[in-house]
C-alpha atoms as an extended CHARMM CRD file, in Angstrom:
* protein
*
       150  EXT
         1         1  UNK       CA              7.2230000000       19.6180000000      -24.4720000000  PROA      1               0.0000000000
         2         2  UNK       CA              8.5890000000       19.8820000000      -21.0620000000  PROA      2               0.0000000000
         3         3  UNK       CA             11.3040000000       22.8730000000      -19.7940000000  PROA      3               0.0000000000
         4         4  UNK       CA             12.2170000000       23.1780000000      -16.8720000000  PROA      4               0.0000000000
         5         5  UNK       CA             13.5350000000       27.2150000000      -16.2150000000  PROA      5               0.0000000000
         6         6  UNK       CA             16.1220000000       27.9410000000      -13.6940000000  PROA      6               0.0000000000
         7         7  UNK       CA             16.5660000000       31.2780000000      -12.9020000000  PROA      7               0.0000000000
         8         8  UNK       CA             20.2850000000       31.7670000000      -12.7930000000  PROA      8               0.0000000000
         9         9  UNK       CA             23.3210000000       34.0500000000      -11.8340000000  PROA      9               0.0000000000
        10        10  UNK       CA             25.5790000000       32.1400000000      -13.8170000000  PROA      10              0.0000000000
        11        11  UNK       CA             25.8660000000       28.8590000000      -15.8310000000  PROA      11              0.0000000000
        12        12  UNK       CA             27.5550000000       27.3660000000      -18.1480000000  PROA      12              0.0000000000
        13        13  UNK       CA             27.6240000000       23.9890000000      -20.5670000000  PROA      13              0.0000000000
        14        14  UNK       CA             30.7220000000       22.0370000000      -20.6750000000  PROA      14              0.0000000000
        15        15  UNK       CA             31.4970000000       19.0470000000      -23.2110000000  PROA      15              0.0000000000
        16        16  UNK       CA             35.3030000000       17.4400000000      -22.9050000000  PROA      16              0.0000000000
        17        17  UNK       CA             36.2430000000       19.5520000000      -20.3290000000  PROA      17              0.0000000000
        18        18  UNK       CA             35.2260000000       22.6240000000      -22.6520000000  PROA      18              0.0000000000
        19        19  UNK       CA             32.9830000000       25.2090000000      -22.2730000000  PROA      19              0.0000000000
        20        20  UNK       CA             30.2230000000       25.2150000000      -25.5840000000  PROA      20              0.0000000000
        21        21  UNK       CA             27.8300000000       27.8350000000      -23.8380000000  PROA      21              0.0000000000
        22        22  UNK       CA             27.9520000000       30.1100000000      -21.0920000000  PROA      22              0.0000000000
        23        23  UNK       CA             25.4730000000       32.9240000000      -19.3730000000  PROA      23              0.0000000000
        24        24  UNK       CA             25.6540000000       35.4970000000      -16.6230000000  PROA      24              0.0000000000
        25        25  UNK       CA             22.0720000000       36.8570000000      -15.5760000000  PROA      25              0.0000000000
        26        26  UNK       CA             19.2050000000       34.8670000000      -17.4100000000  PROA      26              0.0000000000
        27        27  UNK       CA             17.3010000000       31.6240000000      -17.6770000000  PROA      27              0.0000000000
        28        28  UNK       CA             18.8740000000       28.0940000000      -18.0720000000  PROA      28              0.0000000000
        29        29  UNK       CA             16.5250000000       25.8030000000      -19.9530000000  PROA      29              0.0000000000
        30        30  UNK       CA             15.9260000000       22.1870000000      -19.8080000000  PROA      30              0.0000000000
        31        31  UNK       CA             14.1380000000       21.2250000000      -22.3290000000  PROA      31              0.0000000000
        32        32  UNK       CA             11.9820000000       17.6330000000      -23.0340000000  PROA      32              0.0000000000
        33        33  UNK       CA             10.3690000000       16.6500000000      -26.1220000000  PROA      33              0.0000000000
        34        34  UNK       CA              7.7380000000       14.0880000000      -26.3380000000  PROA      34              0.0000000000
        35        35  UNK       CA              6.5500000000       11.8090000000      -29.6260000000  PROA      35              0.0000000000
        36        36  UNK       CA              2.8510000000       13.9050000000      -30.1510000000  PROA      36              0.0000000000
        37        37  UNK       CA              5.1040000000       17.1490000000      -29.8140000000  PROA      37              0.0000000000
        38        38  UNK       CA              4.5260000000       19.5250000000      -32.2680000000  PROA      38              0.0000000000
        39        39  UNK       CA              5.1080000000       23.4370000000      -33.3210000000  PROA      39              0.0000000000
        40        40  UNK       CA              2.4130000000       24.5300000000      -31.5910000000  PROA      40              0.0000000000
        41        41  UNK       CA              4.4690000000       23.2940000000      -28.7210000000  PROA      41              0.0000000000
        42        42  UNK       CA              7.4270000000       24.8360000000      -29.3750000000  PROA      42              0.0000000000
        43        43  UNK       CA              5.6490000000       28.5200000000      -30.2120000000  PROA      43              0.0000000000
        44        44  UNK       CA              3.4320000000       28.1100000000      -26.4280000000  PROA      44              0.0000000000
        45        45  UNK       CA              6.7900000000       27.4300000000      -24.8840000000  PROA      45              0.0000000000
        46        46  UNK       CA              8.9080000000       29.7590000000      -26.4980000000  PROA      46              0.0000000000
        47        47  UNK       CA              6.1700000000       32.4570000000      -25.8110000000  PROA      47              0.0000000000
        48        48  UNK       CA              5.6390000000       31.2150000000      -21.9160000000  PROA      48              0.0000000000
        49        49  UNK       CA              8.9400000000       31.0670000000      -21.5100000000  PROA      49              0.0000000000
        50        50  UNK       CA              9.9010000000       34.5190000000      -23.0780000000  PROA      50              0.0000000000
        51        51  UNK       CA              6.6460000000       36.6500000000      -21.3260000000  PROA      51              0.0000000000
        52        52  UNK       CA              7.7740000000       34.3200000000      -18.2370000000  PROA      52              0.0000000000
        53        53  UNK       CA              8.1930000000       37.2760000000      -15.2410000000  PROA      53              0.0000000000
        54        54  UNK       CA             10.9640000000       35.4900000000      -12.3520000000  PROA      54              0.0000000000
        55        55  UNK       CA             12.4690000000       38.7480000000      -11.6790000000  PROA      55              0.0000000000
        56        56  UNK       CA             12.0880000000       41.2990000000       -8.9510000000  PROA      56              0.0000000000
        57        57  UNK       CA             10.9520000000       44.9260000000       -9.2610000000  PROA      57              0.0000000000
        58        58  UNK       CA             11.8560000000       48.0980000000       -7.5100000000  PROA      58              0.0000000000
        59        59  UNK       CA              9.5530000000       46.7900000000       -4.7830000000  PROA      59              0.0000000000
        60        60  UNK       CA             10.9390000000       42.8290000000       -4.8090000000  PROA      60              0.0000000000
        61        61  UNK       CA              7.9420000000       41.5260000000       -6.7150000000  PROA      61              0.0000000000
        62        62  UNK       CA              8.9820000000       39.2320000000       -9.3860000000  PROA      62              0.0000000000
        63        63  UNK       CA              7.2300000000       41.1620000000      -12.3070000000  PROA      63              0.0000000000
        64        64  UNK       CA             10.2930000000       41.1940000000      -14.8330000000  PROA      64              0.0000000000
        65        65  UNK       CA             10.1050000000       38.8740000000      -17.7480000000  PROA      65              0.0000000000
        66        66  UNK       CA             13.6980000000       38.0940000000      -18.6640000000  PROA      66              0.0000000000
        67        67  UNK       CA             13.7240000000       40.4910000000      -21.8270000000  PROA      67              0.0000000000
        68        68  UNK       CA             12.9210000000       43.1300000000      -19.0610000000  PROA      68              0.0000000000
        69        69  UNK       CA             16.4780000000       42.8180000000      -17.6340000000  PROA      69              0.0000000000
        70        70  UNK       CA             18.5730000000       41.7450000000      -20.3190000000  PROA      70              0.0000000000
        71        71  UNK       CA             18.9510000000       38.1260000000      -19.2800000000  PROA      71              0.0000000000
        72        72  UNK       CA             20.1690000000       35.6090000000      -21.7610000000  PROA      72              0.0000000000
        73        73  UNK       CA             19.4390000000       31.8380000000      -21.9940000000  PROA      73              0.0000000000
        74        74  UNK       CA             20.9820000000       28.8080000000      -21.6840000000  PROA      74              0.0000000000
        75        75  UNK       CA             19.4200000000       26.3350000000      -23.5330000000  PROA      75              0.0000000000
        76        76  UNK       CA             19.9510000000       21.9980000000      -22.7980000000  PROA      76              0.0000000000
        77        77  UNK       CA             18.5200000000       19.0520000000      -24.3390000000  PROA      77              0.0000000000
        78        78  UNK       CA             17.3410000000       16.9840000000      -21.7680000000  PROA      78              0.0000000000
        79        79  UNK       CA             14.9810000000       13.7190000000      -22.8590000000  PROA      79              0.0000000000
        80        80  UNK       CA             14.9750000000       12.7740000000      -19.0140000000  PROA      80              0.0000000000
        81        81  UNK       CA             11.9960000000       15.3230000000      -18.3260000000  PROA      81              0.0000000000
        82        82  UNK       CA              9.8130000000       11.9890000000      -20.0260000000  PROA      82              0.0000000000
        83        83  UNK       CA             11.4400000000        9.4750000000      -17.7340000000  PROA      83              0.0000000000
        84        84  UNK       CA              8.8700000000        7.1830000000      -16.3270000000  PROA      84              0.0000000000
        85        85  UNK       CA              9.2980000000        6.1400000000      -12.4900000000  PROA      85              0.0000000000
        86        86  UNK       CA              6.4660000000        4.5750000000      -12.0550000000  PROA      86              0.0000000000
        87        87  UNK       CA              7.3920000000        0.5930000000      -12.2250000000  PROA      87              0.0000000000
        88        88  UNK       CA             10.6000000000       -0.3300000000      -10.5830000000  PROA      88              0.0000000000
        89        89  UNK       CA             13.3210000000        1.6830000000       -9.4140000000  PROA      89              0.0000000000
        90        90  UNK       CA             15.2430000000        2.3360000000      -13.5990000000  PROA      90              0.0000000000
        91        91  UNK       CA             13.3190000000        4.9630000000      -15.6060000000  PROA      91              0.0000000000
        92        92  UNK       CA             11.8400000000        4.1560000000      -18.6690000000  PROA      92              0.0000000000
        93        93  UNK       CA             12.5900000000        6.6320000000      -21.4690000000  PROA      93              0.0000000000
        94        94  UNK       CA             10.1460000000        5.4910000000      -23.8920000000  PROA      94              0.0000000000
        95        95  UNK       CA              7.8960000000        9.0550000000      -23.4830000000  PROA      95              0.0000000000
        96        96  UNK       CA             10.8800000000       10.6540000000      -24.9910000000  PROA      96              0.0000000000
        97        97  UNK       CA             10.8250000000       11.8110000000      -28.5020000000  PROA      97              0.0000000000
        98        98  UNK       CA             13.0520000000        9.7960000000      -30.8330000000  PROA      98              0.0000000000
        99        99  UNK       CA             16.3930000000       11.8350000000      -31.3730000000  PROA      99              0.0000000000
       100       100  UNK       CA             15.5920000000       13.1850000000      -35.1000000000  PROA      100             0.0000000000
       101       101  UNK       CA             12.2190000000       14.4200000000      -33.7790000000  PROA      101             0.0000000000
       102       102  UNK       CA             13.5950000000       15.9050000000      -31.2270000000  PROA      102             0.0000000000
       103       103  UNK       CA             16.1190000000       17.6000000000      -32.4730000000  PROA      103             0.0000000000
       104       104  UNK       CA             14.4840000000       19.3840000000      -34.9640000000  PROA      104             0.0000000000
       105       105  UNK       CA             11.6690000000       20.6400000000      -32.2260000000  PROA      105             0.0000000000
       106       106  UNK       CA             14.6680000000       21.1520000000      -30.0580000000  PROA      106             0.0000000000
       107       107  UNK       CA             16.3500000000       23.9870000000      -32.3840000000  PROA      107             0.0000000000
       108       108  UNK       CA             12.8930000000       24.9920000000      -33.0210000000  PROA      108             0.0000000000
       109       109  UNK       CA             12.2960000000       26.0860000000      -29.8160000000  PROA      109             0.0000000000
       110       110  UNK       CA             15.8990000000       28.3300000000      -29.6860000000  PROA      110             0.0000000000
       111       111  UNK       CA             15.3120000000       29.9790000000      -32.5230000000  PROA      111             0.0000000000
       112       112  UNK       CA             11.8600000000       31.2540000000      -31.5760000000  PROA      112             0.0000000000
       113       113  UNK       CA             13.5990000000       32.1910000000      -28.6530000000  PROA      113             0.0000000000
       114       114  UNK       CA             15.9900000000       33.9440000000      -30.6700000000  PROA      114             0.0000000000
       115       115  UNK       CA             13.4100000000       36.0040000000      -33.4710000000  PROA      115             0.0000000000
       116       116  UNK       CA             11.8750000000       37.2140000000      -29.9010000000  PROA      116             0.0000000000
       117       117  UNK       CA             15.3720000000       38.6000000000      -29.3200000000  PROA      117             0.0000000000
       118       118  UNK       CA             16.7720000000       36.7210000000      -26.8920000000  PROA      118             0.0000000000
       119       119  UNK       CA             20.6250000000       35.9670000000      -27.1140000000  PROA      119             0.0000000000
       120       120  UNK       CA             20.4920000000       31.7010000000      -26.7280000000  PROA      120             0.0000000000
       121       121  UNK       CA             23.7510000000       29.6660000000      -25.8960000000  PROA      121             0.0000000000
       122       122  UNK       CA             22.7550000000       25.6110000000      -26.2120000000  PROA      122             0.0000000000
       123       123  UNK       CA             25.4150000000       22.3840000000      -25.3740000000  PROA      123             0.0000000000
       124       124  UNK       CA             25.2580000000       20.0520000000      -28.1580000000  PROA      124             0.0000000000
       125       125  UNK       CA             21.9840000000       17.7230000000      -28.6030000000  PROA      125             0.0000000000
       126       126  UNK       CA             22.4950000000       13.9780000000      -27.9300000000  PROA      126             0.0000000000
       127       127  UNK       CA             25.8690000000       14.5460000000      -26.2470000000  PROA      127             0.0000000000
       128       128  UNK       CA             27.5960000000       13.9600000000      -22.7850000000  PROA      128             0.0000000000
       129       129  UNK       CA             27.7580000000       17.2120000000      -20.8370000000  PROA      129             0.0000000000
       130       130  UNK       CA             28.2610000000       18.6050000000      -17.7420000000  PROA      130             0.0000000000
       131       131  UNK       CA             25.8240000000       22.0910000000      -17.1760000000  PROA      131             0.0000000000
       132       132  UNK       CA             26.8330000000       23.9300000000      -14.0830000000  PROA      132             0.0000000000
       133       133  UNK       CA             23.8900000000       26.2830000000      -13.2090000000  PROA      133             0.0000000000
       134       134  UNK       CA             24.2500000000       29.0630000000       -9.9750000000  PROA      134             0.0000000000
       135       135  UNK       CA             20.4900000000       28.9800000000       -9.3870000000  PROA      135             0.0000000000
       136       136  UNK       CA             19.0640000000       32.8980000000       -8.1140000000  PROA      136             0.0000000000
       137       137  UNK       CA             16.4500000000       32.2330000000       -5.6150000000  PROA      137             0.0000000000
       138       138  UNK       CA             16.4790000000       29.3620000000       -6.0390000000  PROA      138             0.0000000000
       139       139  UNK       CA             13.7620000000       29.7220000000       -8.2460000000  PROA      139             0.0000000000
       140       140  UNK       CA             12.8070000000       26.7650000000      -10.7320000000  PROA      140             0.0000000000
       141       141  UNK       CA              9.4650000000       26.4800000000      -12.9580000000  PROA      141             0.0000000000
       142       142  UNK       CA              7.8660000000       23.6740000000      -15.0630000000  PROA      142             0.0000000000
       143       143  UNK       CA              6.5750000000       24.9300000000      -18.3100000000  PROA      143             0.0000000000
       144       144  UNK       CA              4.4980000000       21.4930000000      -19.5230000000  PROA      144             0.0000000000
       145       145  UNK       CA              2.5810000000       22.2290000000      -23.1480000000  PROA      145             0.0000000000
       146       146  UNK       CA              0.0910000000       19.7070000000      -22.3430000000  PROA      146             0.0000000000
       147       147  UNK       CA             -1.3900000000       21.2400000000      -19.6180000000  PROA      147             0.0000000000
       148       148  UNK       CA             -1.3730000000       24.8560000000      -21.3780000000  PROA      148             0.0000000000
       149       149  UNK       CA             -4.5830000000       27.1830000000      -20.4080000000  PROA      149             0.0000000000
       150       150  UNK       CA             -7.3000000000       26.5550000000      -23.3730000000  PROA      150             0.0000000000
């Protein structure tokens, strides 16, 4: 599983020209699911991202996990984290998890977000959207479970 976390001001999800999920202060997530995926992947990224500290102190160190300020989440399906550039200038997509695969992981992974307490907005999985992110810093991490620390 691959997520991308953008640290954000304010974002929101639109599908048709309508808004499915918004956030002020928090994290957007995009989130990848490979075939060998599993839930031990979802519960090391849900925990990495939750204990994840991208905010500043009283002194401007970023030692705040997001559960430290109140930050929310906004949560996207994104199977493009698994495209393959490697041959030829069109991605290949065939790292990405087959759609029933990951969708299931995909909700997985928002509600572990949400028994840790986090309040999650998510788009719709599979769909055509348009996310609109105000990036804080800018500050954007990779959270890859394959290369977790053993």
């Amino acid at each position: 599983m691959r997520i991308i976390i953008q640290k954000s001001l304010a974002s929101r999800v639109l599908i048709d020209d309508e808004v499915r999920g918004e956030i002020t202060k928090g994290f957007v997530l995009l989130v990848g699911v490979t075939h060998e995926d599993t839930m031990e992947d979802v519960v090391y990224c849900a925990r990495k991202v939750g204990n994840m500290r991208l905010f500043d102190d009283e002194d401007g160190k970023t030692n705040l996990a997001l559960k430290d300020v109140g930050g929310d989440i906004l949560s996207i399906s994104q199977f493009t984290l698994y495209g393959n550039t490697r041959k030829g200038n069109r991605p290949s997509f065939i790292n990405a998890a087959a759609p029933d695969h990951a969708s299931n992981l995909y909700d997985a992974l928002n509600n572990e977000l949400r028994d840790q307490g986090f309040h999650v907005e998510t788009g719709e999985f599979g769909a055509y959207m348009q996310v609109e992110i105000t990036n804080d810093g800018p500050m954007t991490i990779l959270i890859d479970s394959k290369q977790k620390d053993l």
